[in-house]
Short mmCIF file of C-alpha atoms in Angstrom, two decimals:
data_model
loop_
_atom_site.label_atom_id
_atom_site.label_comp_id
_atom_site.label_asym_id
_atom_site.label_seq_id
_atom_site.Cartn_x
_atom_site.Cartn_y
_atom_site.Cartn_z
CA PHE N 1 5.40 -8.77 5.96
CA ILE N 2 5.86 -5.47 7.60
CA ASP N 3 9.12 -4.58 8.83
CA HIS N 4 8.24 -3.25 12.32
CA GLY N 5 11.84 -1.84 12.77
CA VAL N 6 11.12 1.51 11.28
CA PHE N 7 7.75 2.06 13.08
CA PRO N 8 9.25 2.97 16.67
CA GLU N 9 11.62 5.43 14.92
CA VAL N 10 8.66 7.11 13.43
CA ALA N 11 6.63 6.94 16.47
CA VAL N 12 9.13 9.29 18.51
CA SER N 13 9.84 11.64 15.58
CA ALA N 14 8.41 15.00 15.34
CA ALA N 15 6.42 14.18 12.23
CA ARG N 16 2.68 15.17 12.38
CA GLY N 17 1.75 12.52 10.04
CA VAL N 18 2.94 9.23 8.69
CA PHE N 19 2.33 8.02 5.09
CA VAL N 20 2.54 4.19 4.69
CA GLU N 21 2.79 2.83 1.13
CA LEU N 22 4.10 -0.62 1.23
CA GLY N 23 2.51 -1.48 -2.03
CA THR N 24 2.18 -5.04 -3.29
CA ASN N 25 4.51 -6.28 -0.40
CA ASP N 26 1.82 -5.69 2.08
CA ILE N 27 -0.08 -8.66 0.77
CA GLY N 28 2.40 -10.49 -1.57
CA GLY N 29 3.53 -13.16 1.08
CA VAL N 30 0.08 -14.65 0.78
CA ASN N 31 0.81 -16.21 -2.52
CA ILE N 32 4.66 -16.45 -2.47
CA ASN N 33 5.11 -17.43 1.11
CA GLY N 34 2.08 -18.83 2.31
CA VAL N 35 1.42 -16.25 4.90
CA PRO N 36 -2.18 -16.27 6.10
CA MET N 37 -4.00 -13.01 5.29
CA ALA N 38 -5.03 -12.84 9.03
CA THR N 39 -1.03 -12.58 9.98
CA ILE N 40 -0.81 -9.52 7.56
CA LYS N 41 -3.87 -7.94 8.99
CA ASN N 42 -2.45 -8.56 12.49
CA ASP N 43 0.81 -6.80 11.43
CA VAL N 44 -1.12 -3.79 10.25
CA GLU N 45 -2.70 -3.34 13.37
CA THR N 46 0.42 -3.83 15.26
CA ALA N 47 2.17 -1.08 13.20
CA ILE N 48 -0.85 1.44 13.81
CA ARG N 49 -0.89 0.82 17.54
CA GLY N 50 2.89 1.21 17.41
CA LEU N 51 2.60 4.79 15.90
CA ASN N 52 0.98 6.12 19.28
CA GLY N 53 -2.15 7.92 18.02
CA ARG N 54 -0.03 9.87 15.32
CA CYS N 55 -1.91 10.64 12.06
CA ILE N 56 -1.62 7.86 9.69
CA VAL N 57 -2.31 7.73 5.93
CA TRP N 58 -2.11 4.20 4.79
CA ALA N 59 -2.18 3.59 0.98
CA GLY N 60 -4.14 0.74 -0.24
CA GLN N 61 -3.76 -1.46 -3.13
CA ASN N 62 -4.05 -1.28 -6.94
CA GLU N 63 -7.11 -3.18 -7.97
CA GLN N 64 -6.60 -2.88 -11.65
CA TRP N 65 -4.58 -5.77 -12.49
CA GLN N 66 -3.22 -8.90 -10.64
CA THR N 67 0.63 -8.89 -10.19
CA THR N 68 3.10 -11.56 -10.79
CA VAL N 69 6.79 -11.67 -9.84
CA SER N 70 9.69 -13.66 -11.52
CA LEU N 71 12.32 -15.03 -9.23
CA GLY N 72 15.00 -14.84 -11.92
CA PRO N 73 15.72 -15.24 -15.52
CA GLY N 74 14.00 -18.17 -17.12
CA THR N 75 11.64 -18.73 -14.20
CA THR N 76 7.86 -18.92 -14.55
CA PRO N 77 6.40 -15.92 -12.98
CA LEU N 78 4.44 -16.51 -9.78
CA LEU N 79 1.11 -15.02 -8.88
CA TYR N 80 1.86 -12.31 -6.28
CA LYS N 81 -1.33 -10.60 -5.77
CA THR N 82 -4.69 -11.04 -7.14
CA ILE N 83 -7.43 -8.41 -7.56
CA ALA N 84 -9.74 -9.97 -5.11
CA GLN N 85 -6.88 -9.85 -2.52
CA ALA N 86 -6.35 -6.21 -3.19
CA LYS N 87 -10.16 -5.37 -2.72
CA GLU N 88 -10.11 -7.52 0.50
CA TYR N 89 -7.04 -5.73 1.93
CA ASN N 90 -8.36 -2.28 0.87
CA ASN N 91 -11.83 -2.93 2.54
CA TYR N 92 -9.97 -3.96 5.58
CA LEU N 93 -7.91 -1.03 5.73
CA LYS N 94 -11.23 1.17 5.29
CA SER N 95 -12.90 -0.79 8.07
CA LEU N 96 -9.98 0.06 10.53
CA GLN N 97 -10.89 3.66 10.41
CA SER N 98 -13.61 3.13 12.75
CA THR N 99 -11.37 1.55 15.25
CA TYR N 100 -8.44 3.86 14.76
CA PRO N 101 -9.68 7.43 14.34
CA ASN N 102 -6.03 8.56 13.55
CA LEU N 103 -6.01 6.16 10.44
CA HIS N 104 -6.92 7.31 7.02
CA TYR N 105 -7.42 5.24 3.96
CA GLY N 106 -5.28 6.54 1.02
CA ASP N 107 -7.20 5.46 -2.14
CA TYR N 108 -4.10 4.19 -4.10
CA ASP N 109 -6.56 2.36 -6.61
CA ALA N 110 -8.03 5.76 -7.39
CA LEU N 111 -4.65 7.16 -8.19
CA VAL N 112 -4.04 4.34 -10.63
CA ARG N 113 -7.47 4.59 -12.18
CA THR N 114 -7.44 8.15 -12.67
CA ASN N 115 -3.79 9.48 -13.14
CA GLN N 116 -2.66 8.44 -16.66
CA VAL N 117 1.13 9.42 -16.10
CA PHE N 118 1.14 7.44 -13.07
CA ARG N 119 -0.59 4.36 -14.60
CA ASP N 120 1.76 4.59 -17.73
CA SER N 121 4.79 4.38 -15.64
CA PHE N 122 3.70 0.92 -14.27
CA ASN N 123 4.06 -0.53 -17.92
CA ALA N 124 7.49 1.14 -18.69
CA ASP N 125 9.65 -1.49 -17.58
CA GLY N 126 7.09 -4.34 -17.72
CA ASN N 127 6.71 -5.29 -14.22
CA ARG N 128 3.67 -3.57 -13.43
CA ILE N 129 4.56 -3.64 -9.53
CA HIS N 130 6.21 -0.27 -9.18
CA PRO N 131 6.04 3.05 -10.90
CA SER N 132 9.21 3.27 -12.98
CA THR N 133 9.32 6.43 -14.72
CA GLU N 134 10.41 9.69 -12.97
CA ALA N 135 7.18 11.28 -14.08
CA GLY N 136 5.34 8.32 -12.21
CA LYS N 137 7.47 8.64 -9.13
CA THR N 138 6.73 12.54 -9.04
CA GLU N 139 3.17 11.67 -9.28
CA LEU N 140 3.24 9.34 -6.40
CA GLY N 141 5.25 11.66 -4.21
CA ALA N 142 2.68 14.52 -5.00
CA TRP N 143 -0.27 12.30 -4.30
CA ALA N 144 1.30 11.18 -0.81
CA ALA N 145 2.02 14.84 0.05
CA GLN N 146 -1.59 15.88 -0.91
CA GLN N 147 -2.92 13.01 1.39
CA LEU N 148 -0.97 13.87 4.25
CA LYS N 149 -1.84 17.41 4.07
CA GLN N 150 -5.64 16.56 3.50
CA PHE N 151 -5.89 14.25 6.47
CA CYS N 152 -3.00 15.42 8.76
CA GLY N 153 -2.81 19.06 8.25
#
């Protein structure tokens, strides 16, 4: 789910652009909590409207592998995100650009596919959800800054 608590603060800030990268948590509730994808999509649009026309770069999902999550030692990992769900979500974000001209799709999947340092950082701790090395985190930060500069000036 999207925590809408931070969006009102951002909406009144002096920032020219907003970079949203919620990662797998964007759609993880579908499989873990049974949240309908329609609810998640509604949350996305609520967040976009709440930013009052501010330039937004919204990062999509990694389509390179499905993601599982463990709820504790000795538990069976649960399916968190499938490749098909990631693709559906990414296509949805891309489609929103025609409705919200202030929204720009950040192709996170392309970053994972093309940046070896970033991709390797997913495997460093075995969870394959978050970049876990300092080099990977640096690559993510540099990409986010580049996306904001490209789309929001």
